[in-house]
Amino acid sequence: MLEKELAIDYFREHGYRRYKCKKCGAYFWSKVPRDTCTEAPCGEYTFLTDPIFGKKYTVEEMREAFISFFEKRGHTRLKRYPVVARWRDDVFLVNASIYDFQPHVTSGEVPPPANPLVISQPCIRMVDVDSVGRTGRHLTGFEMMAHHAFNYPDKFIYWKDETVKYALEFIESLGGDSEGVVFKEKPWIGGGNAGASFEVIVGGLELATLVFMNLKEDPNGDIELNGTRYSEMPVKVVDTGYGLERFVWASQGTPTIYDAIYPEMIEKLMDLVGLTRGEKEDRILKSFALLSPKIEHENADLLISEVLKHASATREEYEKFIIPLQKIYAVADYSRSLAFMLTDGIVPSNAQAGYLARLLIRRTLKLLDDLDNPISLIELVEMHINRFSDIMDTSMIPIVREMLELEEERYRKTLSKGKEIVKRLLKKKKTLDTDDLILLYDSHGLLPDIVKSVAKEMGIEIQIPENFHALVAKRHEKRETVKKKEHRVYDYPATRKLYYEDPYMREFEANVLYSKDGEVILDATAFYPEGGGQPCDTGKLVWRGGEAKVVDVQKYGEIVVHKIDGSVPEGARVKGILDWERRERLMRMHTAEHVLLAAAREVLGRHVWQHGTQKDVHESRFDIAHYKPISRSEIKRIEEVAMRIITSNIEVDARFMPREEAEKKYGFVLYEGGVPPGREIRVVKIGEYDVEACGGTHVKMTGEIGFLKILRTERIQDGVSRIIYSAGISALEHVQREEDTLLKASDMLKTSWEKVPDAIEKLQSEWKKARKEVERLSKYKVESVKTELLSRAVDGKVAVLLDLSKGDMLNLSRELAKNLKEYVLINKEGFVLVYSDAGRARELIKGITEAMEGKGGGKNNFAQGVGNPRFTKQGLNKAKELLGI
């Protein structure tokens, strides 16, 4: 496949030949004869001693050089997308620039925002999290510079030859030698697509990948790759990825990639930790970069010994300098990834993208602990935000700071509690495997190093996988597959959706196209089908000779199906009559939700993102991402902002728009409520306050909501708060119910409603006094009973039936145990207490409660139980028999 796909004209015309690497067996194209593909480990990182380009570039300079190069060649510059993939329902984080355009653009459903285009897209890949810092080249966060072209059957942009030509010309524009470039063949698979690709190798380093995406997953396809079948797709996509950080590294030839992209932060951290660096240290670092591609990082001991041999260094030098520096490198990389994640609105939590952010936070905090905390994580993240302020949102700094403060506090609490959890588990299991370590992290946030330390104290050795964090991240990097609605196909024309044409339509007429088993399809309907958290409309269908209630409405594709409590003849002309009060309440509720979301974002911060919603006629709820519980003062401020929007009587504009036009105009905040399918999406906009892709029914003006009230908030999971609210008449009804309750309380307290709190406070004070008096009398009573029982004891034993509460009996029991050998106490409710200094309390409680048709248990010296109150005398007699009195 690859030979046919990648034997391009450009190579033939410019003297390139195809070779097979004698080491890895891969095929590659080169202008100069070569035995290997030159990519490490088949070759060496020659750029470490002989930088590839004409000058040293910074990150910003390299990014601009790339984008400007392609702008001059007819590509439109795009702003970066967020690192959290809001527009996708399969993954949480952007792993590559093509993620920005999957699935809608690559499938051909939606045109691209520009064609051709150029972008430098920040990406997060957690798969390499454990390798960062140790190999000198791995990153969790990076920018993928890319140019993309989307070729349609009727509109060709450019394909393979031009893509290869651009790669060579860009390298030359930086001062590189195009004859040193090797194009290594490789199949590419990702996101449901595939294609042939070239890895662009220069100086032993893969700098870019040029993918020619022309395949889509298809179970009936005639092409098979890695066990999956593919077929040709109509859109041919040029999907390139140039590693910004790798280009910078190749231009500078620094010992590691981190020294090239974070020089100021590395220097600052080294000063704080007290590390000094010279030629010897650089030699060791370069040895890591040269040898790590040849030795799998999982085999850490072998890699270290080979590095020390190669650099003529000692183990002491390695431990004193390299280990802390590798931790500094990792901290610098992780904190930049966190800066991207948190400024783009991810809230750390135990679920979804928030889980991955928390994993990175805790990994970084552990490394900072190892370095004796020379600087806070907050300071590091803030440094990155300010350094990369051209592509990061600096206004998010206060929110990011507060999130990280809370996360560190939670992490410290986890450490203090974690040791006991591990000890208890090890007493049961004696050893722990990888699944146990992952479970401890998932359930309790316990890092494996902590678990290993506790186990070592108990004399137990635990093996931690080298790629532990990558294994954990892999389990959480994709969204859970949501069970989709039952798929049904009806061979009828699309239903005309009158609820969009006029959401105030209360009655309509339509023709019955289908009627069977209580299901009806009309050629047009004003009944809204359930969807987007909004319940369906109800009402009735009326026709000559009959009527039936509409009890449910569902949408399958473009067909709306009505469930009725009867049957209607096909071909009939019917009148649909909506339960208008229900529809009107739901319209107000739905628009109120949009208003509330805008208000919550204004009060709490722009990290607020909708996590779920459900409307109802009386009260509704929606869930938002937020890093702490919502306070009472914040609730009041949200209500105030919401009411300001409502009373301003702002137009609610709902219209269908081409997806690409809507995204270009409004961004990915559109997808608050999820990602709707289709080339066109319905956009609901409320002034400058809120804009969302939404298929629900809404009022025309915010003033129609009338009144909005937050009923309560709940913390439904870590990082997610639920707001339960009501709107319109439903909100008024709620307030009236609360008012009725307050007035009833005021009547009971014989005071006005304004003075109810004072009256309750006074009542509470009197109750406390009364309770203290009861406790005093109870103690007196217990003391009196104790004196009497001690006087009645025979040989230090007593069995008695008492008129005491369970609490008083327990207090009495503690006193009697100081003076008696054995006793049995039974009260009128059938509660039984047994004490025996001879260690037979369990034997006694069993016999006594059986006599009372009950049961009991406890320890050898103290037990308790309960029996049928009707058999207390039988229990007492049995007790005396067993005690021998």
Coordinates of N, CA and C in Angstrom, one line a residue, residues 161-276:
D161 N 2.5 15.9 -3.5 CA 3.7 16.6 -4.0 C 3.9 17.9 -3.4
E162 N 2.8 18.7 -3.4 CA 3.0 20.1 -2.8 C 3.3 20.0 -1.3
T163 N 2.7 19.0 -0.6 CA 3.0 18.9 0.8 C 4.4 18.6 1.1
V164 N 5.0 17.7 0.3 CA 6.4 17.4 0.5 C 7.3 18.6 0.1
K165 N 6.9 19.3 -0.9 CA 7.7 20.5 -1.4 C 7.6 21.6 -0.3
Y166 N 6.5 21.8 0.3 CA 6.4 22.8 1.4 C 7.3 22.4 2.5
A167 N 7.3 21.1 2.9 CA 8.2 20.7 4.0 C 9.6 21.1 3.8
L168 N 10.1 20.7 2.6 CA 11.5 21.0 2.2 C 11.8 22.5 2.2
E169 N 10.8 23.3 1.6 CA 11.0 24.7 1.5 C 11.0 25.4 2.9
F170 N 10.2 24.9 3.8 CA 10.2 25.5 5.1 C 11.5 25.2 5.8
I171 N 12.0 24.0 5.7 CA 13.3 23.7 6.4 C 14.4 24.6 5.8
E172 N 14.4 24.8 4.5 CA 15.4 25.6 3.8 C 15.2 27.1 4.3
S173 N 13.9 27.5 4.5 CA 13.7 28.9 4.9 C 14.3 29.2 6.3
L174 N 14.5 28.1 7.1 CA 15.1 28.3 8.4 C 16.6 28.1 8.4
G175 N 17.1 27.9 7.2 CA 18.6 27.7 7.1 C 19.0 26.3 7.1
G176 N 18.1 25.4 7.0 CA 18.4 23.9 7.0 C 18.8 23.4 5.6
D177 N 19.4 22.3 5.5 CA 19.8 21.7 4.3 C 18.8 20.6 3.8
S178 N 18.1 20.9 2.7 CA 17.1 19.9 2.3 C 17.6 18.6 1.9
E179 N 18.9 18.5 1.6 CA 19.5 17.2 1.2 C 19.6 16.3 2.5
G180 N 19.6 16.9 3.7 CA 19.7 16.1 4.9 C 18.3 15.5 5.3
V181 N 17.3 15.8 4.6 CA 15.9 15.4 5.0 C 15.6 14.0 4.5
V182 N 15.1 13.2 5.4 CA 14.7 11.8 5.0 C 13.2 11.7 5.2
F183 N 12.4 11.1 4.3 CA 11.0 10.9 4.4 C 10.7 9.4 4.6
K184 N 10.3 9.1 5.8 CA 10.1 7.7 6.2 C 8.7 7.4 6.1
E185 N 8.4 6.3 5.4 CA 7.0 5.8 5.1 C 6.4 5.2 6.4
K186 N 5.1 5.5 6.6 CA 4.4 4.9 7.7 C 2.9 5.1 7.5
P187 N 2.1 4.0 7.8 CA 0.7 4.2 7.8 C 0.2 5.0 9.0
W188 N -0.8 5.8 8.8 CA -1.3 6.6 9.9 C -2.8 6.3 10.2
I189 N -3.1 6.1 11.5 CA -4.5 5.8 11.9 C -4.9 6.7 13.1
G190 N -6.1 7.3 13.0 CA -6.5 8.1 14.2 C -7.9 8.7 14.0
G191 N -8.7 8.7 15.0 CA -10.0 9.4 15.0 C -11.0 8.8 14.0
G192 N -10.9 7.5 13.6 CA -11.8 7.0 12.6 C -11.3 7.1 11.2
N193 N -10.1 7.7 11.0 CA -9.6 7.9 9.7 C -8.2 7.3 9.6
A194 N -7.7 7.2 8.4 CA -6.4 6.6 8.1 C -5.8 7.1 6.8
G195 N -4.6 6.8 6.6 CA -3.9 7.2 5.3 C -2.4 6.9 5.4
A196 N -1.8 7.1 4.3 CA -0.3 6.9 4.2 C 0.3 8.2 4.7
S197 N 1.5 8.1 5.2 CA 2.2 9.3 5.8 C 3.7 9.2 5.6
F198 N 4.3 10.4 5.7 CA 5.8 10.5 5.8 C 6.2 11.1 7.1
E199 N 7.1 10.5 7.8 CA 7.8 11.1 8.9 C 9.0 11.9 8.4
V200 N 9.1 13.1 8.7 CA 10.2 14.0 8.2 C 11.3 13.9 9.2
I201 N 12.4 13.3 8.8 CA 13.6 13.1 9.7 C 14.7 14.0 9.3
V202 N 15.2 14.7 10.3 CA 16.4 15.6 10.1 C 17.3 15.5 11.3
G203 N 18.6 15.2 11.1 CA 19.5 15.1 12.2 C 19.2 14.0 13.2
G204 N 18.5 13.0 12.7 CA 18.1 11.9 13.6 C 16.8 12.1 14.3
L205 N 16.2 13.3 14.2 CA 15.0 13.6 14.9 C 13.8 13.8 14.0
E206 N 12.7 13.1 14.4 CA 11.5 13.3 13.6 C 10.9 14.7 13.9
L207 N 10.9 15.6 12.9 CA 10.4 16.9 13.1 C 9.0 17.1 12.7
A208 N 8.5 16.3 11.8 CA 7.1 16.5 11.3 C 6.6 15.2 10.8
T209 N 5.2 15.1 10.7 CA 4.6 14.0 10.0 C 3.6 14.6 9.0
L210 N 3.7 14.0 7.8 CA 2.8 14.5 6.7 C 1.9 13.4 6.4
V211 N 0.6 13.6 6.7 CA -0.4 12.5 6.6 C -1.3 12.9 5.4
F212 N -1.6 11.8 4.6 CA -2.5 12.0 3.4 C -3.7 11.2 3.7
M213 N -4.6 11.8 4.4 CA -5.8 11.1 5.0 C -6.9 10.9 3.9
N214 N -7.1 9.7 3.5 CA -8.1 9.4 2.4 C -9.0 8.2 2.7
L215 N -8.9 7.7 4.0 CA -9.7 6.6 4.4 C -10.5 6.8 5.6
K216 N -11.7 6.2 5.6 CA -12.5 6.2 6.8 C -12.9 4.8 7.2
E217 N -13.2 4.7 8.5 CA -13.5 3.3 9.0 C -14.8 2.9 8.4
D218 N -14.9 1.6 7.9 CA -16.0 1.1 7.2 C -16.0 -0.4 7.3
P219 N -16.9 -1.0 8.1 CA -16.9 -2.5 8.2 C -16.9 -3.2 6.9
N220 N -17.4 -2.6 5.8 CA -17.5 -3.2 4.5 C -16.4 -2.8 3.6
G221 N -15.4 -2.0 4.1 CA -14.3 -1.5 3.3 C -13.4 -2.6 2.8
D222 N -12.7 -2.3 1.7 CA -11.8 -3.3 1.1 C -10.4 -3.1 1.5
I223 N -10.1 -2.2 2.4 CA -8.7 -2.0 2.9 C -8.7 -2.3 4.4
E224 N -7.7 -3.1 4.8 CA -7.6 -3.4 6.2 C -6.2 -2.9 6.8
L225 N -6.3 -2.2 7.9 CA -5.2 -1.7 8.6 C -5.3 -2.1 10.1
N226 N -4.3 -2.8 10.7 CA -4.4 -3.1 12.1 C -5.7 -3.8 12.5
G227 N -6.2 -4.6 11.6 CA -7.5 -5.3 12.0 C -8.7 -4.6 11.8
T228 N -8.7 -3.3 11.3 CA -9.9 -2.5 11.1 C -10.0 -2.3 9.6
R229 N -11.2 -2.3 9.1 CA -11.4 -2.1 7.6 C -11.8 -0.7 7.3
Y230 N -11.3 -0.2 6.2 CA -11.4 1.2 5.7 C -11.9 1.2 4.3
S231 N -12.5 2.3 3.9 CA -12.8 2.6 2.5 C -12.4 4.0 2.2
E232 N -12.4 4.3 0.9 CA -12.0 5.6 0.4 C -13.1 6.6 0.8
M233 N -12.6 7.8 1.2 CA -13.6 8.8 1.5 C -13.5 9.9 0.5
P234 N -14.6 10.6 0.2 CA -14.6 11.6 -0.8 C -13.7 12.8 -0.6
V235 N -13.5 13.2 0.7 CA -12.6 14.3 1.0 C -11.2 13.7 1.2
K236 N -10.2 14.3 0.6 CA -8.8 13.9 0.7 C -8.1 15.0 1.5
V237 N -7.6 14.7 2.7 CA -7.2 15.7 3.7 C -5.7 15.7 3.8
V238 N -5.1 16.8 3.6 CA -3.6 17.0 3.9 C -3.6 17.3 5.4
D239 N -3.1 16.4 6.2 CA -3.0 16.5 7.7 C -1.6 16.5 8.1
T240 N -1.0 17.6 8.3 CA 0.4 17.7 8.7 C 0.6 18.1 10.2
G241 N 1.7 17.6 10.8 CA 2.0 18.0 12.2 C 3.4 18.3 12.3
Y242 N 3.8 19.5 12.5 CA 5.2 19.9 12.7 C 5.4 20.2 14.2
G243 N 6.3 19.6 14.9 CA 6.5 19.7 16.3 C 7.2 21.0 16.6
L244 N 6.5 22.0 17.1 CA 7.1 23.3 17.4 C 8.3 23.2 18.3
E245 N 8.1 22.5 19.4 CA 9.2 22.4 20.4 C 10.4 21.6 19.8
R246 N 10.1 20.6 18.9 CA 11.2 19.9 18.3 C 12.0 20.8 17.3
F247 N 11.3 21.6 16.6 CA 12.0 22.5 15.7 C 12.9 23.5 16.5
V248 N 12.4 24.0 17.6 CA 13.2 24.9 18.5 C 14.4 24.1 19.0
W249 N 14.2 22.9 19.5 CA 15.3 22.1 20.0 C 16.3 21.9 19.0
A250 N 15.9 21.5 17.7 CA 16.8 21.2 16.7 C 17.6 22.5 16.3
S251 N 17.0 23.7 16.5 CA 17.7 24.9 16.1 C 18.8 25.3 17.2
Q252 N 18.6 24.8 18.4 CA 19.5 25.2 19.5 C 20.5 24.1 19.8
G253 N 20.1 22.9 19.7 CA 21.1 21.8 20.0 C 21.4 21.7 21.5
T254 N 20.4 22.1 22.3 CA 20.6 22.0 23.8 C 20.5 20.5 24.2
P255 N 21.1 20.2 25.4 CA 21.1 18.8 25.8 C 19.7 18.1 25.8
T256 N 18.7 18.9 26.2 CA 17.3 18.4 26.3 C 16.4 19.4 25.6
I257 N 15.2 18.9 25.3 CA 14.2 19.8 24.7 C 13.7 20.8 25.7
Y258 N 13.8 20.5 27.0 CA 13.3 21.4 28.0 C 14.2 22.6 28.1
D259 N 15.5 22.4 27.9 CA 16.4 23.6 28.0 C 16.1 24.5 26.9
A260 N 15.6 24.0 25.8 CA 15.3 24.9 24.6 C 14.0 25.7 24.8
I261 N 13.0 25.1 25.4 CA 11.7 25.8 25.4 C 11.4 26.4 26.8
Y262 N 12.1 26.0 27.9 CA 11.8 26.6 29.2 C 13.1 27.1 29.8
P263 N 14.0 27.8 29.1 CA 15.3 28.1 29.6 C 15.2 29.0 30.9
E264 N 14.4 30.0 31.0 CA 14.3 30.9 32.1 C 13.8 30.1 33.3
M265 N 12.7 29.3 33.1 CA 12.2 28.5 34.3 C 13.2 27.5 34.8
I266 N 13.8 26.8 33.9 CA 14.8 25.8 34.3 C 15.9 26.5 35.1
E267 N 16.4 27.6 34.7 CA 17.5 28.3 35.4 C 17.0 28.8 36.8
K268 N 15.8 29.3 36.8 CA 15.2 29.7 38.1 C 15.1 28.6 39.1
L269 N 14.6 27.5 38.6 CA 14.4 26.3 39.5 C 15.7 25.7 39.9
M270 N 16.7 25.7 39.0 CA 18.0 25.2 39.4 C 18.6 26.1 40.5
D271 N 18.5 27.4 40.4 CA 19.0 28.3 41.4 C 18.3 28.0 42.7
L272 N 17.0 27.9 42.7 CA 16.3 27.7 44.0 C 16.6 26.3 44.6
V273 N 16.9 25.3 43.8 CA 17.3 24.0 44.4 C 18.7 23.9 44.7
G274 N 19.5 24.8 44.1 CA 21.0 24.8 44.4 C 21.8 23.9 43.5
L275 N 21.3 23.8 42.3 CA 22.1 23.0 41.3 C 23.0 23.9 40.4
T276 N 24.2 23.5 40.2 CA 25.1 24.2 39.3 C 25.4 23.2 38.1

